[in-house]
Short mmCIF file of C-alpha atoms in Angstrom, two decimals:
data_model
loop_
_atom_site.label_atom_id
_atom_site.label_comp_id
_atom_site.label_asym_id
_atom_site.label_seq_id
_atom_site.Cartn_x
_atom_site.Cartn_y
_atom_site.Cartn_z
CA MET R 29 13.39 1.63 5.19
CA ASN R 30 12.89 1.10 8.91
CA VAL R 31 9.86 1.64 11.15
CA MET R 32 12.09 3.84 13.31
CA MET R 33 11.65 6.44 10.55
CA LEU R 34 8.00 6.70 11.57
CA LEU R 35 8.83 7.34 15.22
CA GLU R 36 11.64 9.74 14.37
CA MET R 37 9.28 11.83 12.23
CA ALA R 38 6.70 11.83 15.03
CA SER R 39 9.23 12.88 17.68
CA GLN R 40 10.44 15.73 15.49
CA GLY R 41 6.99 16.82 14.35
CA PHE R 42 5.02 16.62 17.61
CA GLY R 43 7.38 15.32 20.27
CA ASP R 44 5.52 16.82 23.22
CA ARG R 45 2.22 15.13 22.37
CA VAL R 46 1.19 12.16 24.50
CA ALA R 47 1.70 9.03 22.41
CA PHE R 48 0.42 6.21 24.65
CA THR R 49 -1.51 5.97 27.89
CA ASN R 50 -2.00 2.87 29.99
CA GLY R 51 -3.95 3.42 33.18
CA GLU R 52 -2.25 6.29 34.99
CA ASP R 53 0.99 5.96 33.01
CA ALA R 54 1.75 7.87 29.82
CA ILE R 55 4.60 8.57 27.41
CA THR R 56 5.11 11.34 24.83
CA TYR R 57 6.50 10.82 21.33
CA GLN R 58 9.87 12.28 22.29
CA GLU R 59 9.99 10.14 25.42
CA LEU R 60 9.07 7.10 23.33
CA PHE R 61 11.89 7.86 20.89
CA ASP R 62 14.37 8.23 23.75
CA ALA R 63 13.10 5.05 25.45
CA ALA R 64 13.40 3.09 22.19
CA GLY R 65 17.00 4.20 21.87
CA ALA R 66 17.87 3.16 25.43
CA ALA R 67 16.06 -0.16 25.05
CA ALA R 68 17.92 -0.76 21.78
CA ALA R 69 21.18 -0.37 23.70
CA GLU R 70 19.99 -2.99 26.20
CA ILE R 71 19.03 -5.33 23.36
CA LYS R 72 22.44 -4.94 21.72
CA LYS R 73 24.22 -5.49 25.02
CA SER R 74 22.28 -8.70 25.64
CA GLY R 75 23.48 -10.24 22.38
CA CYS R 76 20.00 -11.57 21.64
CA ALA R 77 18.82 -12.47 18.14
CA HIS R 78 15.13 -11.74 18.79
CA VAL R 79 12.99 -9.71 21.19
CA VAL R 80 9.98 -11.66 22.46
CA MET R 81 6.92 -9.93 23.92
CA LEU R 82 4.86 -12.32 26.04
CA ASP R 83 2.42 -9.98 27.73
CA VAL R 84 -0.71 -7.88 27.46
CA SER R 85 -0.50 -4.36 26.04
CA SER R 86 1.56 -1.91 28.08
CA LEU R 87 4.00 0.90 27.41
CA ALA R 88 6.56 -1.86 26.91
CA THR R 89 4.78 -2.82 23.68
CA PRO R 90 5.63 0.24 21.53
CA ILE R 91 9.02 0.63 23.20
CA ALA R 92 9.99 -2.95 22.34
CA LEU R 93 8.67 -2.76 18.77
CA PHE R 94 10.69 0.34 17.91
CA ALA R 95 13.73 -0.64 20.00
CA SER R 96 13.97 -3.93 18.13
CA ALA R 97 13.97 -2.05 14.83
CA TRP R 98 16.70 0.29 16.09
CA ALA R 99 18.82 -2.61 17.34
CA GLY R 100 18.29 -4.57 14.12
CA VAL R 101 16.66 -7.68 15.58
CA PRO R 102 13.17 -9.06 14.86
CA TYR R 103 10.31 -8.29 17.24
CA VAL R 104 8.36 -11.45 18.14
CA PRO R 105 5.08 -11.02 20.06
CA ILE R 106 3.74 -14.36 21.31
CA ASN R 107 0.22 -15.27 22.33
CA TYR R 108 0.23 -15.19 26.14
CA ARG R 109 -2.98 -17.27 26.18
CA LEU R 110 -1.22 -20.39 24.89
CA THR R 111 -0.40 -23.29 27.19
CA PRO R 112 3.03 -23.31 28.91
CA ASP R 113 4.22 -26.11 26.62
CA GLU R 114 3.10 -24.22 23.51
CA ILE R 115 4.83 -21.05 24.69
CA ASP R 116 8.04 -22.93 25.50
CA ALA R 117 8.06 -24.47 22.02
CA LEU R 118 7.76 -21.07 20.33
CA VAL R 119 10.37 -19.42 22.56
CA GLU R 120 12.76 -22.28 21.79
CA ARG R 121 12.48 -21.46 18.08
CA VAL R 122 13.74 -17.88 18.54
CA LYS R 123 16.54 -18.33 21.09
CA PRO R 124 18.75 -16.54 21.96
CA CYS R 125 16.25 -13.85 22.80
CA MET R 126 15.30 -11.14 25.24
CA LEU R 127 11.92 -12.09 26.70
CA ILE R 128 9.67 -9.38 28.14
CA THR R 129 6.78 -10.67 30.18
CA ASP R 130 4.43 -10.21 33.10
CA PRO R 131 6.21 -10.14 36.48
CA GLY R 132 4.25 -13.24 37.46
CA ARG R 133 5.81 -15.24 34.63
CA THR R 134 9.49 -14.35 34.95
CA ALA R 135 10.18 -17.22 37.34
CA ASP R 136 8.84 -19.67 34.74
CA PHE R 137 11.82 -18.90 32.51
CA SER R 138 14.59 -18.36 35.07
CA GLY R 139 17.79 -20.26 34.47
CA GLN R 140 17.03 -21.18 30.88
CA ALA R 141 19.94 -20.95 28.48
CA GLY R 142 19.58 -18.42 25.68
CA LEU R 143 17.07 -16.26 27.53
CA ASP R 144 17.46 -12.75 28.90
CA VAL R 145 14.22 -12.42 30.87
CA ARG R 146 12.89 -8.97 31.78
CA SER R 147 9.70 -8.13 33.61
CA ARG R 148 7.50 -5.54 31.94
CA GLU R 149 8.27 -2.99 34.66
CA ALA R 150 12.02 -3.62 34.60
CA PHE R 151 12.14 -3.23 30.82
CA ILE R 152 10.19 0.04 30.89
CA SER R 153 12.27 1.42 33.77
CA ALA R 154 15.58 0.65 32.03
CA ALA R 155 14.30 2.19 28.80
CA ARG R 156 13.27 5.38 30.55
CA SER R 157 16.51 5.82 32.47
CA GLY R 158 19.15 4.55 30.06
CA SER R 159 21.18 6.13 27.27
CA ALA R 160 20.39 5.65 23.60
CA LEU R 161 22.24 3.23 21.36
CA GLN R 162 24.91 5.20 19.53
CA GLU R 163 24.67 3.15 16.35
CA PRO R 164 22.12 4.36 13.79
CA TRP R 165 19.38 1.95 12.80
CA SER R 166 19.77 0.02 9.56
CA MET R 167 17.94 1.28 6.48
CA ASP R 168 18.13 -2.09 4.70
CA GLN R 169 14.54 -2.63 3.61
CA ASP R 170 15.00 -6.40 3.60
CA ASP R 171 15.80 -6.59 7.32
CA THR R 172 13.22 -8.62 9.23
CA GLY R 173 11.10 -6.32 11.38
CA VAL R 174 8.54 -8.66 12.89
CA LEU R 175 8.01 -12.41 13.19
CA LEU R 176 4.41 -13.38 13.90
CA PHE R 177 3.38 -16.94 14.68
CA THR R 178 0.16 -17.76 12.87
CA SER R 179 -2.08 -20.46 14.28
CA GLY R 180 -2.97 -23.38 12.05
CA THR R 181 -5.49 -26.17 12.29
CA THR R 182 -2.73 -28.75 11.92
CA GLY R 183 0.97 -28.79 12.68
CA ALA R 184 3.17 -26.27 14.45
CA PRO R 185 2.44 -22.54 14.09
CA LYS R 186 4.11 -20.89 11.10
CA ALA R 187 6.38 -17.90 11.64
CA ALA R 188 5.33 -15.20 9.17
CA VAL R 189 8.14 -12.84 8.17
CA LEU R 190 7.37 -9.13 7.87
CA ARG R 191 10.34 -7.19 6.58
CA GLN R 192 10.90 -3.49 7.13
CA LYS R 193 9.80 -2.74 3.56
CA HIS R 194 6.43 -4.44 4.11
CA LEU R 195 5.68 -2.65 7.38
CA VAL R 196 6.75 0.80 6.20
CA SER R 197 5.01 0.40 2.83
CA TYR R 198 1.74 -0.39 4.58
CA ILE R 199 1.91 2.76 6.73
CA LEU R 200 3.05 5.10 3.95
CA GLY R 201 0.33 3.75 1.67
CA SER R 202 -2.54 4.01 4.13
CA VAL R 203 -1.80 6.72 6.73
CA GLU R 204 -1.27 10.45 6.30
CA PHE R 205 1.54 11.86 8.44
CA MET R 206 0.41 14.11 11.30
CA SER R 207 -3.22 13.78 10.18
CA ALA R 208 -4.64 13.48 13.71
CA MET R 209 -5.60 16.41 15.90
CA GLU R 210 -3.90 16.66 19.27
CA GLU R 211 -7.16 15.82 21.07
CA ASP R 212 -7.72 12.65 19.02
CA ALA R 213 -7.39 9.35 20.87
CA ALA R 214 -7.58 5.75 19.64
CA LEU R 215 -8.67 2.97 21.97
CA VAL R 216 -6.66 -0.18 21.21
CA CYS R 217 -7.84 -3.42 22.78
CA VAL R 218 -6.48 -6.00 20.34
CA PRO R 219 -3.56 -8.01 21.79
CA PRO R 220 0.08 -7.28 20.90
CA TYR R 221 0.51 -10.63 19.15
CA HIS R 222 -2.13 -9.79 16.52
CA ILE R 223 -1.12 -7.95 13.34
CA ALA R 224 -3.88 -5.42 14.05
CA GLY R 225 -2.17 -4.60 17.34
CA ILE R 226 1.14 -3.96 15.61
CA SER R 227 -0.38 -1.87 12.82
CA ALA R 228 -2.33 0.16 15.40
CA VAL R 229 0.93 1.16 17.09
CA MET R 230 2.62 2.20 13.84
CA SER R 231 -0.36 3.97 12.26
CA SER R 232 -1.16 5.92 15.42
CA VAL R 233 2.45 7.03 15.81
CA PHE R 234 2.66 8.21 12.19
CA SER R 235 -0.65 10.06 12.34
CA GLY R 236 0.03 11.57 15.77
CA ARG R 237 -3.02 10.02 17.40
CA ARG R 238 -2.75 9.18 21.10
CA VAL R 239 -3.26 5.49 21.87
CA VAL R 240 -5.31 4.50 24.91
CA GLN R 241 -4.39 0.91 25.78
CA LEU R 242 -6.94 -1.53 27.19
CA PRO R 243 -4.92 -4.63 28.17
CA ASN R 244 -7.91 -6.89 28.81
CA PHE R 245 -11.22 -6.27 27.07
CA THR R 246 -14.59 -6.10 28.75
CA ALA R 247 -17.49 -4.10 27.35
CA ALA R 248 -17.81 -2.18 30.62
CA ASP R 249 -14.12 -1.20 30.65
CA TRP R 250 -14.26 -0.25 26.96
CA LEU R 251 -17.23 2.05 27.52
CA SER R 252 -15.64 3.56 30.61
CA LEU R 253 -12.38 4.35 28.79
CA VAL R 254 -14.16 5.90 25.81
CA THR R 255 -15.93 8.27 28.19
CA ARG R 256 -13.01 9.03 30.51
CA GLU R 257 -10.32 9.45 27.84
CA GLY R 258 -12.46 11.19 25.21
CA VAL R 259 -11.75 8.42 22.71
CA THR R 260 -12.41 9.46 19.10
CA ASN R 261 -11.35 6.30 17.25
CA ALA R 262 -11.51 2.60 18.07
CA PHE R 263 -10.93 -0.80 16.50
CA VAL R 264 -12.80 -3.92 17.61
CA VAL R 265 -13.41 -7.46 16.40
CA PRO R 266 -17.03 -8.47 15.69
CA THR R 267 -17.50 -10.34 18.98
CA MET R 268 -16.35 -7.26 20.91
CA LEU R 269 -18.77 -5.02 19.03
CA ALA R 270 -21.64 -7.39 19.80
CA LEU R 271 -20.79 -7.28 23.51
CA ILE R 272 -20.50 -3.48 23.46
CA ILE R 273 -23.91 -2.88 21.88
CA ASP R 274 -25.46 -5.43 24.23
CA ALA R 275 -24.11 -3.40 27.15
CA ILE R 276 -25.59 -0.06 26.11
CA ASP R 277 -28.89 1.42 25.01
CA ASP R 278 -29.98 3.37 21.94
CA ASP R 279 -28.82 6.63 23.51
CA ALA R 280 -25.15 5.64 23.24
CA SER R 281 -24.29 8.54 20.96
CA ALA R 282 -25.33 10.96 23.71
CA ARG R 283 -23.28 9.05 26.28
CA LEU R 284 -20.21 8.73 24.04
CA PRO R 285 -20.10 12.06 22.18
CA SER R 286 -16.37 11.87 21.48
CA LEU R 287 -16.51 8.64 19.43
CA ARG R 288 -16.25 9.58 15.74
CA ALA R 289 -14.83 6.50 14.02
CA LEU R 290 -15.29 2.79 14.73
CA ALA R 291 -13.33 0.28 12.66
CA TYR R 292 -13.71 -3.47 12.88
CA GLY R 293 -12.12 -6.59 11.44
CA GLY R 294 -10.53 -9.90 12.39
CA GLY R 295 -13.59 -11.97 11.50
CA LYS R 296 -16.88 -11.98 9.63
CA MET R 297 -19.32 -9.36 10.88
CA PRO R 298 -22.92 -10.60 11.28
CA LEU R 299 -25.36 -8.35 9.42
CA SER R 300 -27.56 -8.01 12.50
CA VAL R 301 -24.63 -6.77 14.60
CA ILE R 302 -23.45 -4.06 12.20
CA GLU R 303 -27.03 -2.88 11.57
CA ARG R 304 -27.62 -2.59 15.31
CA ALA R 305 -24.26 -0.85 15.83
CA MET R 306 -25.04 1.77 13.20
CA THR R 307 -28.30 2.47 15.01
CA VAL R 308 -26.61 2.70 18.41
CA PHE R 309 -23.78 4.91 17.07
CA PRO R 310 -25.52 6.96 14.34
CA ASN R 311 -22.83 9.65 14.28
CA ALA R 312 -19.84 7.30 14.06
CA ASP R 313 -17.98 6.55 10.83
CA PHE R 314 -17.81 2.76 10.45
CA ALA R 315 -15.08 0.97 8.50
CA ASN R 316 -14.56 -2.74 7.90
CA ALA R 317 -10.86 -3.55 7.54
CA TYR R 318 -9.82 -6.85 5.96
CA GLY R 319 -6.26 -8.06 6.05
CA LEU R 320 -3.90 -10.84 7.05
CA THR R 321 -0.70 -11.25 9.00
CA GLU R 322 1.10 -12.02 5.74
CA THR R 323 -0.07 -8.74 4.17
CA SER R 324 1.12 -6.50 7.03
CA SER R 325 -2.51 -5.84 8.05
CA THR R 326 -5.29 -4.21 6.02
CA ILE R 327 -5.59 -4.71 2.25
CA ALA R 328 -9.24 -3.73 1.72
CA VAL R 329 -11.70 -1.39 3.44
CA LEU R 330 -15.45 -0.83 3.37
CA GLY R 331 -15.55 2.85 4.24
CA PRO R 332 -18.02 5.05 6.14
CA GLN R 333 -19.99 6.29 3.13
CA GLU R 334 -20.22 2.77 1.73
CA HIS R 335 -21.69 1.67 5.06
CA ARG R 336 -24.29 4.44 4.94
CA ASP R 337 -25.20 3.82 1.29
CA ALA R 338 -25.61 0.08 1.86
CA ALA R 339 -27.67 0.53 5.02
CA ALA R 340 -30.00 3.02 3.34
CA SER R 341 -30.51 1.07 0.11
CA ASP R 342 -33.57 -0.97 -0.84
CA ASP R 343 -31.50 -2.78 -3.47
CA LYS R 344 -30.56 -6.19 -2.07
CA ALA R 345 -27.30 -6.29 -4.02
CA VAL R 346 -26.23 -2.92 -2.62
CA ARG R 347 -27.36 -3.81 0.89
CA ARG R 348 -25.27 -7.00 0.79
CA ARG R 349 -22.19 -4.80 0.62
CA LEU R 350 -22.72 -4.08 4.30
CA VAL R 351 -21.16 -7.48 5.02
CA SER R 352 -18.43 -7.08 2.40
CA VAL R 353 -14.86 -5.93 3.00
CA GLY R 354 -15.09 -3.09 0.50
CA LYS R 355 -12.39 -2.22 -2.03
CA PRO R 356 -8.60 -2.71 -2.08
CA LEU R 357 -6.38 -0.01 -0.63
CA PRO R 358 -4.36 2.14 -3.03
CA GLY R 359 -1.31 0.17 -4.13
CA VAL R 360 -2.98 -3.18 -3.45
CA GLU R 361 -4.31 -5.46 -6.20
CA VAL R 362 -6.83 -8.24 -5.59
CA GLU R 363 -7.95 -11.08 -7.85
CA ILE R 364 -10.44 -13.91 -7.36
CA ARG R 365 -9.18 -17.14 -8.93
CA ASN R 366 -10.80 -20.49 -9.58
CA GLU R 367 -9.28 -23.91 -8.88
CA GLU R 368 -7.55 -23.89 -12.28
CA GLY R 369 -5.88 -20.55 -11.52
CA GLY R 370 -8.02 -18.47 -13.83
CA VAL R 371 -9.50 -15.12 -12.83
CA CYS R 372 -13.18 -15.40 -11.90
CA ASP R 373 -15.89 -13.23 -13.40
CA ALA R 374 -17.68 -10.66 -11.24
CA GLY R 375 -19.84 -12.29 -8.59
CA VAL R 376 -18.17 -15.71 -8.92
CA ARG R 377 -16.66 -17.07 -5.72
CA GLY R 378 -13.07 -18.27 -5.60
CA GLU R 379 -9.78 -17.87 -3.73
CA ILE R 380 -8.55 -14.36 -2.93
CA TYR R 381 -5.11 -13.49 -4.31
CA VAL R 382 -3.38 -10.24 -3.37
CA ARG R 383 -0.34 -8.31 -4.60
CA GLY R 384 1.38 -5.15 -3.36
CA GLU R 385 4.49 -3.74 -1.69
CA GLN R 386 3.10 -4.47 1.78
CA VAL R 387 2.51 -8.15 0.96
CA SER R 388 5.10 -10.53 2.40
CA GLY R 389 3.74 -14.06 2.02
CA GLU R 390 6.94 -15.42 3.54
CA TYR R 391 7.48 -17.91 6.37
CA ILE R 392 10.53 -19.07 8.28
CA GLY R 393 11.56 -22.47 6.92
CA ARG R 394 9.15 -22.32 3.97
CA GLY R 395 10.32 -19.26 2.10
CA SER R 396 8.05 -17.06 0.01
CA LEU R 397 4.69 -18.27 -1.26
CA LEU R 398 4.43 -15.43 -3.79
CA ASP R 399 4.17 -16.63 -7.38
CA ALA R 400 6.42 -15.38 -10.17
CA ASP R 401 4.26 -12.29 -10.61
CA GLY R 402 4.16 -11.42 -6.89
CA TRP R 403 0.67 -12.74 -6.10
CA PHE R 404 -0.03 -14.26 -2.67
CA PRO R 405 -2.70 -16.96 -2.24
CA THR R 406 -4.60 -16.03 0.93
CA ARG R 407 -6.62 -19.27 1.15
CA ASP R 408 -9.62 -17.08 1.93
CA ALA R 409 -12.69 -17.35 -0.27
CA GLY R 410 -14.52 -14.38 -1.72
CA SER R 411 -15.93 -12.67 -4.77
CA ILE R 412 -15.84 -9.22 -6.37
CA ASP R 413 -19.08 -7.61 -7.51
CA GLU R 414 -19.61 -5.34 -10.51
CA ALA R 415 -18.65 -2.28 -8.46
CA GLY R 416 -15.30 -3.78 -7.49
#
């Protein structure tokens, strides 16, 4: 298994489709495949052990993700909003590495041992003009595909390990190949260092849906891009959705006729916000996606019909499902356990445990936190109602 399989299938199935747009720049699936191959050659030549992305979303983001997989080194997106000292500490943990960053930051890392620093533009240019790595990518499913630093309330950030088998299993279990129409477009405004940003790249590539990148979110820019690019699908976090509906009126559906599906996640959605959003976008299919870095993204979804049923119901128990995360994805098992480790009855709150092929639960230096039966303790609290 290797995420390069996903891009190879896309390039062969619909290579001339536009894959990503960022401002006035764009790249097709075939061009992305070729660029990943050339960037993989650069990565191999550099001798680096990791590829670090320290930047907002750009065409460098998908190129680097797939090129890393082709070259057989982990892709490590780092939060560009951290302090310089925090960034330096994380970079130090993954040296020697190729570091791709904003042109304004390259000087901050010049002269450091173990760093091959590339500006975003230089990386993209070399990928577009170079020749592909002649070596085939590894199909070892246990190769590390992505390292993601997760923030904690205490101590240094933990480096979550996502192996190729976890990433590919998530996509194959949740996305239908070539399911998007050529005119479909997904607006992605989550940052590259978030698992949702990584899964958005892979799922869009596999489905054939064009990605419209919004490097820095504002409600005004989001609304403008939806209109200008004919965006059909979007993912936002709850705070973004609140800002969006504050910025528009009840006639939004007439102003944004292309928007068909609006997914959200990354935090608890206030009931008042989702109720208002469903009024503002009455024709959109809403979905609440719940997942973690350690589970390779989404493990449970509250789907469009469940949203409509809950919103229309007079039954308080049914209506409460509007703030739930729905049901587990196919291939994912979820249990609620009490402090003694026993499985809770329906409606009883406890810790969420999850099991499935996409679940990693592994950290650098700590190993796997999966128990003997493959269950991962999320440390999130929740309950399961009678309907599951």
